[in-house]
PDB file of C-alpha atoms and ligand atoms in Angstrom:
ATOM      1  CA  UNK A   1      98.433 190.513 134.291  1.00 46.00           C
ATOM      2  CA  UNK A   2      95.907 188.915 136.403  1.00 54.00           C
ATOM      3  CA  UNK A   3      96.417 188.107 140.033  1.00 55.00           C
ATOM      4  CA  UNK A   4      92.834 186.880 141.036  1.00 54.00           C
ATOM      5  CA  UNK A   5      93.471 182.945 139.977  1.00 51.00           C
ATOM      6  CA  UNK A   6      97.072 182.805 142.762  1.00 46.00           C
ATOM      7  CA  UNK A   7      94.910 184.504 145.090  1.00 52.00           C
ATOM      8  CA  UNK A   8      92.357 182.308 144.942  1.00 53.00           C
ATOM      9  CA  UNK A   9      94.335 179.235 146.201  1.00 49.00           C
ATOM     10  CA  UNK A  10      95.097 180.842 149.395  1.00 58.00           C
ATOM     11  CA  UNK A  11      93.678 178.570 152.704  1.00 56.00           C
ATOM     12  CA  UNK A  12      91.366 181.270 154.607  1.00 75.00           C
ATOM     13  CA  UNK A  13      89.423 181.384 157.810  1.00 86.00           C
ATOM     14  CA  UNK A  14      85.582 181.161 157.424  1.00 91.00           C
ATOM     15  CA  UNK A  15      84.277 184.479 155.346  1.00 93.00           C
ATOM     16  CA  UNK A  16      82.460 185.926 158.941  1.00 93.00           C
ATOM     17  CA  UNK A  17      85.537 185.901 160.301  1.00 94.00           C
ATOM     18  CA  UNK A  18      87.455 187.218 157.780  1.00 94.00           C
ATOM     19  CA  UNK A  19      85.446 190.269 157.078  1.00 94.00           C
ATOM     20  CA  UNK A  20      85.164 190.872 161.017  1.00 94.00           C
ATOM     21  CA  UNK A  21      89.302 190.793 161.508  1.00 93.00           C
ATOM     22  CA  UNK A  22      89.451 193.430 158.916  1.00 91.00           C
ATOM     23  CA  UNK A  23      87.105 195.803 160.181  1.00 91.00           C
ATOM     24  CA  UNK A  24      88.440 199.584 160.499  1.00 90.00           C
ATOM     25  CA  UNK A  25      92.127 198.238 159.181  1.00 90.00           C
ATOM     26  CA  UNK A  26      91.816 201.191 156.315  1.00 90.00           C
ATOM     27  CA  UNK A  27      91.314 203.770 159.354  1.00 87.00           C
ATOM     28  CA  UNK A  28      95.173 204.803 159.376  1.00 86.00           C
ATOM     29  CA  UNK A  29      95.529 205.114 156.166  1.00 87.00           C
ATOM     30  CA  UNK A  30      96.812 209.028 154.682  1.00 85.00           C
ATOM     31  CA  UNK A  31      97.399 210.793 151.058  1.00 83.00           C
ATOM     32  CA  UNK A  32      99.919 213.110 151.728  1.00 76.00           C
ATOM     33  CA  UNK A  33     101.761 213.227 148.503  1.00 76.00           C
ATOM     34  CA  UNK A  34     100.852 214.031 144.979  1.00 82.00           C
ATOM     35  CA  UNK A  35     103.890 215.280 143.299  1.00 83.00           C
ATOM     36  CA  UNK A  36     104.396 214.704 139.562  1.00 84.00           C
ATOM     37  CA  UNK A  37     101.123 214.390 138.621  1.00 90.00           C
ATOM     38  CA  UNK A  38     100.636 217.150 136.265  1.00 93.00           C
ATOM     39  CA  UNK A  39      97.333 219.108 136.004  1.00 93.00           C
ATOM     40  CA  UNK A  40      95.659 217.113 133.065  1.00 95.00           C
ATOM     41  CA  UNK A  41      96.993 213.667 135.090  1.00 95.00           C
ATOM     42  CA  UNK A  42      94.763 215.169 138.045  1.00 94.00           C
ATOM     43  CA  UNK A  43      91.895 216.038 136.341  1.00 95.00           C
ATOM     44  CA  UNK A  44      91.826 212.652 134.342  1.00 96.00           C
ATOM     45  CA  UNK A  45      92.183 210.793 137.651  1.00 96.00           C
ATOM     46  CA  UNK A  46      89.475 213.043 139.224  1.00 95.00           C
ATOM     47  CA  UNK A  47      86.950 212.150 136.833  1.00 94.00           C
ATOM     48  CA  UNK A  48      87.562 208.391 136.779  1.00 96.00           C
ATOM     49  CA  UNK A  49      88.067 208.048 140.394  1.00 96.00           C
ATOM     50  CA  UNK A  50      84.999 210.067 141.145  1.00 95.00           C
ATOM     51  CA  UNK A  51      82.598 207.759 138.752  1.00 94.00           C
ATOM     52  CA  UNK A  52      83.812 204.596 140.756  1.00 95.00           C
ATOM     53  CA  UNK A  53      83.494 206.418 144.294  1.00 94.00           C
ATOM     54  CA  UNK A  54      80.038 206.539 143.048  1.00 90.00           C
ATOM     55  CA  UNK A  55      79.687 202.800 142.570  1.00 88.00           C
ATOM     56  CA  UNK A  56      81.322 202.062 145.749  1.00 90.00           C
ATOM     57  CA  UNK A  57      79.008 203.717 148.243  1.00 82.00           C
ATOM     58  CA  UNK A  58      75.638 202.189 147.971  1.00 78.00           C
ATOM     59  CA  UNK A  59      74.050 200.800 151.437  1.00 77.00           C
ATOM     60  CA  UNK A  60      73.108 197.067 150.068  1.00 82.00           C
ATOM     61  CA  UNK A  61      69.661 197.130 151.387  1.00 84.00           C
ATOM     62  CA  UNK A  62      68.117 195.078 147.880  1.00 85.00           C
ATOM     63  CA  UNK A  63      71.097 192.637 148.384  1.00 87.00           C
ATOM     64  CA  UNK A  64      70.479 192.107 152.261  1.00 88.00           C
ATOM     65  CA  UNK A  65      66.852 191.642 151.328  1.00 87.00           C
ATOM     66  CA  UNK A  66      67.795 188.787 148.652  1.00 87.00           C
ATOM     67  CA  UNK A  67      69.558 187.521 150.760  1.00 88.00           C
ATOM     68  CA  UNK A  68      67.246 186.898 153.813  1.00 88.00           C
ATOM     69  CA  UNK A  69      64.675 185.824 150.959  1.00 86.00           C
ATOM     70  CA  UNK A  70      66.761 183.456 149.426  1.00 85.00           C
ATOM     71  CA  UNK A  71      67.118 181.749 153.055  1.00 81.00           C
ATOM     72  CA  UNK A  72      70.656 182.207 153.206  1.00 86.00           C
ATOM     73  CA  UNK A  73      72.466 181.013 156.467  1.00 92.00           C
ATOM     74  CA  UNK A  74      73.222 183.975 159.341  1.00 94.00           C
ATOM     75  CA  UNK A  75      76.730 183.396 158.968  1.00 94.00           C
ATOM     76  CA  UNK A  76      76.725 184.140 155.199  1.00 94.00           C
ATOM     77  CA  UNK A  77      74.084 187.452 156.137  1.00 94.00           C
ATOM     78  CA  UNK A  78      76.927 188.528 158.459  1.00 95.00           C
ATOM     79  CA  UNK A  79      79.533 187.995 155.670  1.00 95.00           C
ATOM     80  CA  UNK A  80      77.577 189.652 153.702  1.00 95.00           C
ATOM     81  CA  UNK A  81      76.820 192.897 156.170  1.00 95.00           C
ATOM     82  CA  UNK A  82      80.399 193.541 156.297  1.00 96.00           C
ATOM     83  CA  UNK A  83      81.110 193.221 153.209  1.00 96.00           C
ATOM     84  CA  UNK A  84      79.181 196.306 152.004  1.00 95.00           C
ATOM     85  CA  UNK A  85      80.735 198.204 155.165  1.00 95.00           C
ATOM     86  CA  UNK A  86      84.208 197.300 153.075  1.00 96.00           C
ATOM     87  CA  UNK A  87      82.778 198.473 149.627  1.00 95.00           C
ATOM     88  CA  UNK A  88      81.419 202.030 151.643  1.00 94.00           C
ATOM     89  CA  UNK A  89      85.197 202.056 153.530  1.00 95.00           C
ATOM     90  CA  UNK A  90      86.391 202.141 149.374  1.00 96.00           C
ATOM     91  CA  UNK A  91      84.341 205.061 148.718  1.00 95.00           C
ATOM     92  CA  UNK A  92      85.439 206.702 151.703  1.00 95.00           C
ATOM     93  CA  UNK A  93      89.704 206.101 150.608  1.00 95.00           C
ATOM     94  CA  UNK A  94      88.159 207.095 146.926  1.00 96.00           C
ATOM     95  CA  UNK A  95      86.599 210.329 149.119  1.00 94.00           C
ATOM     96  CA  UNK A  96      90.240 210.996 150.672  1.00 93.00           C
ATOM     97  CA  UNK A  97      92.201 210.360 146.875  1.00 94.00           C
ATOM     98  CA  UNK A  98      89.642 212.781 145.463  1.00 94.00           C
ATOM     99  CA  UNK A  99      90.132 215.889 148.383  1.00 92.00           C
ATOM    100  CA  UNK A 100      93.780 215.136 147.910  1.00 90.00           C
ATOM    101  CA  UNK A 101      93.202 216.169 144.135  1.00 88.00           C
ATOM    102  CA  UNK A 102      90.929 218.906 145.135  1.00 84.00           C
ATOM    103  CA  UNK A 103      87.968 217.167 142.885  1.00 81.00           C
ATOM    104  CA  UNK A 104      84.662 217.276 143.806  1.00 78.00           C
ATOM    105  CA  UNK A 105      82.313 214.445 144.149  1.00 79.00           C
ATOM    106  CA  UNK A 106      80.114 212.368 142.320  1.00 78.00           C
ATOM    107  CA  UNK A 107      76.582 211.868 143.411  1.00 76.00           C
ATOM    108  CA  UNK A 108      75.467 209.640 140.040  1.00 74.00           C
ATOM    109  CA  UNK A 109      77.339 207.773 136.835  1.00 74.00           C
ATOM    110  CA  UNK A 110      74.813 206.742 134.221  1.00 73.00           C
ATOM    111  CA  UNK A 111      77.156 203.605 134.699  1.00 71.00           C
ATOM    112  CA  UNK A 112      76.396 202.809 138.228  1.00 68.00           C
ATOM    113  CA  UNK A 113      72.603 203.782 137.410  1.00 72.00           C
ATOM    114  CA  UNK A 114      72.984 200.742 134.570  1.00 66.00           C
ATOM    115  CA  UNK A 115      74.415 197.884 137.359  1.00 64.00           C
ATOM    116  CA  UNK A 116      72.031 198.871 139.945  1.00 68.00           C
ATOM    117  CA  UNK A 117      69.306 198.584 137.635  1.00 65.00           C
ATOM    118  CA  UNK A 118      70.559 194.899 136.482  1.00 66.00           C
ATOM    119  CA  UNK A 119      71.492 194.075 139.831  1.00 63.00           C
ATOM    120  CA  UNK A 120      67.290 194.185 141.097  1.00 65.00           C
ATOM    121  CA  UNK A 121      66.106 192.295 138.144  1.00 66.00           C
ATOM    122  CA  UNK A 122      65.371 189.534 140.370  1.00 62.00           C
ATOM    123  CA  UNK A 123      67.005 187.112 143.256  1.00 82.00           C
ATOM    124  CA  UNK A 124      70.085 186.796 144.996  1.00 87.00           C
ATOM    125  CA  UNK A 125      72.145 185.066 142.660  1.00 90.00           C
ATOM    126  CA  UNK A 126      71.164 187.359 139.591  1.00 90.00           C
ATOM    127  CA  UNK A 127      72.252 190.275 141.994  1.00 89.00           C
ATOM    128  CA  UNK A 128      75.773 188.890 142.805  1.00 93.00           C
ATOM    129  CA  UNK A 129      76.322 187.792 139.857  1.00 94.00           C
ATOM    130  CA  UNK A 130      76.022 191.271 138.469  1.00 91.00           C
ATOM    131  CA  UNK A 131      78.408 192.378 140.988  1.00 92.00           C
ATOM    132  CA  UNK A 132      80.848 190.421 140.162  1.00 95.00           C
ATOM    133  CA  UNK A 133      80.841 191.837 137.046  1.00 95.00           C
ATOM    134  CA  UNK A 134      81.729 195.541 138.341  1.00 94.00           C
ATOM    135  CA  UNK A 135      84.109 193.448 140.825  1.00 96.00           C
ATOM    136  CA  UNK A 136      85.952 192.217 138.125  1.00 96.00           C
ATOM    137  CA  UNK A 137      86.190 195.530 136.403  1.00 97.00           C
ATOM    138  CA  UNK A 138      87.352 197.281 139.729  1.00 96.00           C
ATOM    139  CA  UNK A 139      90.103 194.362 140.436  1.00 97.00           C
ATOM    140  CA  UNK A 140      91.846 195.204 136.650  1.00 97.00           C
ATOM    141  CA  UNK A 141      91.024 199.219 137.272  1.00 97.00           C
ATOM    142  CA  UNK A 142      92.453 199.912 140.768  1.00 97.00           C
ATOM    143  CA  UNK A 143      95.110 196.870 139.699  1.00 97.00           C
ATOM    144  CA  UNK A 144      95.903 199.227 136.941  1.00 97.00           C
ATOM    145  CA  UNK A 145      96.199 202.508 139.203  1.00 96.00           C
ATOM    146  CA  UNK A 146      98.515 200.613 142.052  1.00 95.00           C
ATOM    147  CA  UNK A 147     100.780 199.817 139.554  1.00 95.00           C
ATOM    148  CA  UNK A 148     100.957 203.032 137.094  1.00 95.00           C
ATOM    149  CA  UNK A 149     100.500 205.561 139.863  1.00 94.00           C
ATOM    150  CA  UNK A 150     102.843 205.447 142.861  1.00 92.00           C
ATOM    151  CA  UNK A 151     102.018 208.364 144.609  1.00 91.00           C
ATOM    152  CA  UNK A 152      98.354 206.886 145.069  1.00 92.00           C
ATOM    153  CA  UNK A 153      99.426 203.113 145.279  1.00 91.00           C
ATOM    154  CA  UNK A 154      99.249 203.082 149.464  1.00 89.00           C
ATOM    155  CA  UNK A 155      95.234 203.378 148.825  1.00 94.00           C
ATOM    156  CA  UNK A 156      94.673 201.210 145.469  1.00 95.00           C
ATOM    157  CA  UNK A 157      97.533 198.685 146.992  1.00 94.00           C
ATOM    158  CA  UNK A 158      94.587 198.102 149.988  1.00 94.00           C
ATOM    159  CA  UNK A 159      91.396 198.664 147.486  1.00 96.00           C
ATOM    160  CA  UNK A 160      92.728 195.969 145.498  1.00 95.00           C
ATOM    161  CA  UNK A 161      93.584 193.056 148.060  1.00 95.00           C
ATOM    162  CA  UNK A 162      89.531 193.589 149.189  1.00 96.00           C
ATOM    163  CA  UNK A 163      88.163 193.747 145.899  1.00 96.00           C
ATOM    164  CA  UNK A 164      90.520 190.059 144.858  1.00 95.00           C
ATOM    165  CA  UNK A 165      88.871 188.615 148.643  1.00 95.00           C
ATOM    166  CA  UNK A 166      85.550 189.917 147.271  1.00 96.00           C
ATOM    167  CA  UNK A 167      85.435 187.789 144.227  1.00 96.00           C
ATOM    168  CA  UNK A 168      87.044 185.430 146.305  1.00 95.00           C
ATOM    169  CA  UNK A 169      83.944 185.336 148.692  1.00 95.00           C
ATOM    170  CA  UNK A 170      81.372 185.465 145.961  1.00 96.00           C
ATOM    171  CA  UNK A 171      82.864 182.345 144.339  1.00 95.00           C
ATOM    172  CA  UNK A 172      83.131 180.216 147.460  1.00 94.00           C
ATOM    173  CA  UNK A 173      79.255 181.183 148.505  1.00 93.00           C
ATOM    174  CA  UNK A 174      77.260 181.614 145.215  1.00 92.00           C
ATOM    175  CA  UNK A 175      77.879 178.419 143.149  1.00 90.00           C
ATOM    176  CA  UNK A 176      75.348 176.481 145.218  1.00 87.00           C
ATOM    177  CA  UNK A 177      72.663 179.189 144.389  1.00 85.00           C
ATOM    178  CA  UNK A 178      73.682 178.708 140.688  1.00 89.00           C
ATOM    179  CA  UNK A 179      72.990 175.265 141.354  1.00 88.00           C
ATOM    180  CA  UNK A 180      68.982 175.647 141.591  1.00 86.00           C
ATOM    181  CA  UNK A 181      69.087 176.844 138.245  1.00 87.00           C
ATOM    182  CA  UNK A 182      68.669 174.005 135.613  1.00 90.00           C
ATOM    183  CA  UNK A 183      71.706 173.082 133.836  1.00 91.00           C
ATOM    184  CA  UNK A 184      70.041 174.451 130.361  1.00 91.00           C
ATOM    185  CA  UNK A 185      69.299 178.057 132.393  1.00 90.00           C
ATOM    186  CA  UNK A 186      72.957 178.350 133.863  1.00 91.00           C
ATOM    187  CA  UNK A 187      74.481 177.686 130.802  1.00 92.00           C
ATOM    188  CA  UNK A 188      71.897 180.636 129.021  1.00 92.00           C
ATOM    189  CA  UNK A 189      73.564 182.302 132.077  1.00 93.00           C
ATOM    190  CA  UNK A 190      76.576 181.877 131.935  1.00 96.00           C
ATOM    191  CA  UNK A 191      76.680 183.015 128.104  1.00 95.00           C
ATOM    192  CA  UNK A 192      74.913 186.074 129.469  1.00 94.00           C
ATOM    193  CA  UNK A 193      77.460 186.478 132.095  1.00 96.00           C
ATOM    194  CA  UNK A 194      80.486 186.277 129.766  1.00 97.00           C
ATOM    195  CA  UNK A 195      78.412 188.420 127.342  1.00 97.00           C
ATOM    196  CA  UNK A 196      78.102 190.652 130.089  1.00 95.00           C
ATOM    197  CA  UNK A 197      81.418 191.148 131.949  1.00 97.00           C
ATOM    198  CA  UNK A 198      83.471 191.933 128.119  1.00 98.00           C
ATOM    199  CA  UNK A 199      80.875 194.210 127.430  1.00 96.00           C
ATOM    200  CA  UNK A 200      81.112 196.249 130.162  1.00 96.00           C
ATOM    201  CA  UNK A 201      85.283 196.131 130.136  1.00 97.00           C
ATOM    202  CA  UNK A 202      84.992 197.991 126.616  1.00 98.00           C
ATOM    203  CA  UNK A 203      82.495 200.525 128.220  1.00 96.00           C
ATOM    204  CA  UNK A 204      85.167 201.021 131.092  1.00 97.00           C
ATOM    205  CA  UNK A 205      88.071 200.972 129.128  1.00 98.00           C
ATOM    206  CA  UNK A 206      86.665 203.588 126.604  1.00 97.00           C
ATOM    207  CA  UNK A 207      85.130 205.213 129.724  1.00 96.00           C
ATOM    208  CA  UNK A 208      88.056 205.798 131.514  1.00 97.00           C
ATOM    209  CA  UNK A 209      90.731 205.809 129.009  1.00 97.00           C
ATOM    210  CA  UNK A 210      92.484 208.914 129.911  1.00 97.00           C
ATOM    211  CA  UNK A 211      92.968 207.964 133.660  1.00 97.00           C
ATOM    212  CA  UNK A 212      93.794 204.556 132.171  1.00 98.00           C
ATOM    213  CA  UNK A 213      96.487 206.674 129.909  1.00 97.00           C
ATOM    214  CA  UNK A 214      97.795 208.092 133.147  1.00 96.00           C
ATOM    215  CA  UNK A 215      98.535 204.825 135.099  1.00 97.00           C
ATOM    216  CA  UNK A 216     100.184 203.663 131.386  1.00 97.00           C
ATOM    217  CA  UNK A 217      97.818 200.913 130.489  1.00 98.00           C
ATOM    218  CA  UNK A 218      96.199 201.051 127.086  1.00 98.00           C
ATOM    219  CA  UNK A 219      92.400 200.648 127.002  1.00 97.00           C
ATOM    220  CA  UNK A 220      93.538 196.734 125.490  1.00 98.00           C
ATOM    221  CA  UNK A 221      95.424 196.068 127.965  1.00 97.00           C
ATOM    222  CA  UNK A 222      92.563 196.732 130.188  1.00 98.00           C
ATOM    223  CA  UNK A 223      89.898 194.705 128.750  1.00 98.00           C
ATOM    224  CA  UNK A 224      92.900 191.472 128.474  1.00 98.00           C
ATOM    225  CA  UNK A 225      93.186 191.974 132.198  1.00 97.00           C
ATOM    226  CA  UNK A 226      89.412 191.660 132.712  1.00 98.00           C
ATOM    227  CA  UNK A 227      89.028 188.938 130.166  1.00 97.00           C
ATOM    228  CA  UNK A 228      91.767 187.054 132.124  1.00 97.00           C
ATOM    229  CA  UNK A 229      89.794 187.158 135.460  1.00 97.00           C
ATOM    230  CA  UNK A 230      86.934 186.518 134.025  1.00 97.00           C
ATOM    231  CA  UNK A 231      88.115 182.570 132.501  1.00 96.00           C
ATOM    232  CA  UNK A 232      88.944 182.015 136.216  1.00 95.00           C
ATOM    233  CA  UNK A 233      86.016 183.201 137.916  1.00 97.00           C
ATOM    234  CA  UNK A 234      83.784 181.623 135.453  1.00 97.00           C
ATOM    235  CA  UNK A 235      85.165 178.085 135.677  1.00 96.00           C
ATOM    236  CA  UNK A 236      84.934 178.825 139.419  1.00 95.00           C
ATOM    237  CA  UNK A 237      80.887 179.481 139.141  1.00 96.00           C
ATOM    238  CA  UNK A 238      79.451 177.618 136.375  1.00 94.00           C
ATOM    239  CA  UNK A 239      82.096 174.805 135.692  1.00 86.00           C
TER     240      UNK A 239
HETATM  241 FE1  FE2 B 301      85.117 198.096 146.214  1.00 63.32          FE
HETATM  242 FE1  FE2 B 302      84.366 194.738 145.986  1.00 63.32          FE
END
């Protein structure tokens, strides 16, 4: 079931501010129990988890350059600074799940190589909008792994709340970059987007099925979860 369209009625201070009140609040955060996952649940976990550490670490250098070239305010920069400190601080809980498994790193998915590659094709709004895509797909995954593992909910629990204000904070700031767009181009992109966002949901859910199988939640069950968010967020940007 999807939680992004209650969240996204919540009153909220300005986005600066809210990224800079919830800087370091992951620090304390432990794994200190893993009991009754068996074996096979570990490994399946380890080489999910592992691909989406991957995706989680990049330093955001090509979307802090779109942004300064899109003249975007400082406020929204600053926003936008911290916000890729949050998505490292997920690779670095993702880091912690994966020693507690005794897995080893990722240093490349073919899958991350595909949504970096998309995300430079060519301004700021093309890049965000192609984040919100693996947003979208990370809400319904770790949503998915708070619920159907326990003994790892205390990290996904946390993962998750970011990743809802991160689509949260992408709708409020990009529509009016959308905007510049003619209506005949945002509606070729917004087909695109849809296109998009349920084609990458079957990659996932095939992708990841067995971790997926672990947290009990079909590959289906997935891709309606992602489907769901995605009719909210994309009345929220093109409507
Ligand atoms: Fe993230
Ligand atoms: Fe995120």
């Amino acid at each position: 079931m999807s939680t992004y369209n209650c969240w996204m009625l919540q009153p909220r201070l300005p986005w600066h501010l809210d990224f800079a009140r919830r800087v370091d609040q992951h620090r304390p955060v432990t794994i200190d129990r893993l009991d009754g996952l068996s074996p096979a649940d570990r490994h399946a976990l380890a080489q999910s988890i592992a691909t989406f550490q991957v995706g989680e670490h990049g330093e955001g250098e090509h979307l802090l350059s779109a942004a300064s070239e899109s003249q975007a305010t400082e406020r929204y920069k600053d926003a936008l600074s911290m916000f890729i400190v949050e998505e490292q601080e997920h690779a670095r809980l993702l880091g912690l799940v994966l020693t507690a498994i005794d897995a080893p790193l990722r240093t490349s998915h073919w899958t991350e190589r595909v949504f970096v590659m998309l995300r430079r094709l060519k301004s700021l709004r093309t890049e965000v909008l192609t984040l919100l895509v693996a947003e979208l797909i990370a809400l319904s995954y770790y949503s998915s792994l708070s619920r159907g593992v326990p003994q790892l909910a205390p990290v996904f629990e946390r993962i998750c709340e970011d990743e809802l204000r991160h689509i949260d904070f992408h709708a409020d700031t990009l529509p009016r970059h959308l905007n510049q767009w003619s209506p005949a181009v945002r509606m070729a992109v917004r087909m695109l987007w849809n296109v998009l966002v349920t084609g990458a949901s079957v990659v996932v859910a095939f992708d990841h099925r067995k971790a997926l199988r672990v947290a009990r939640v079909s590959p289906w069950r997935f891709m309606q979860d992602v489907w769901s968010d995605r009719q909210g967020l994309d009345q929220r940007l093109f409507a």
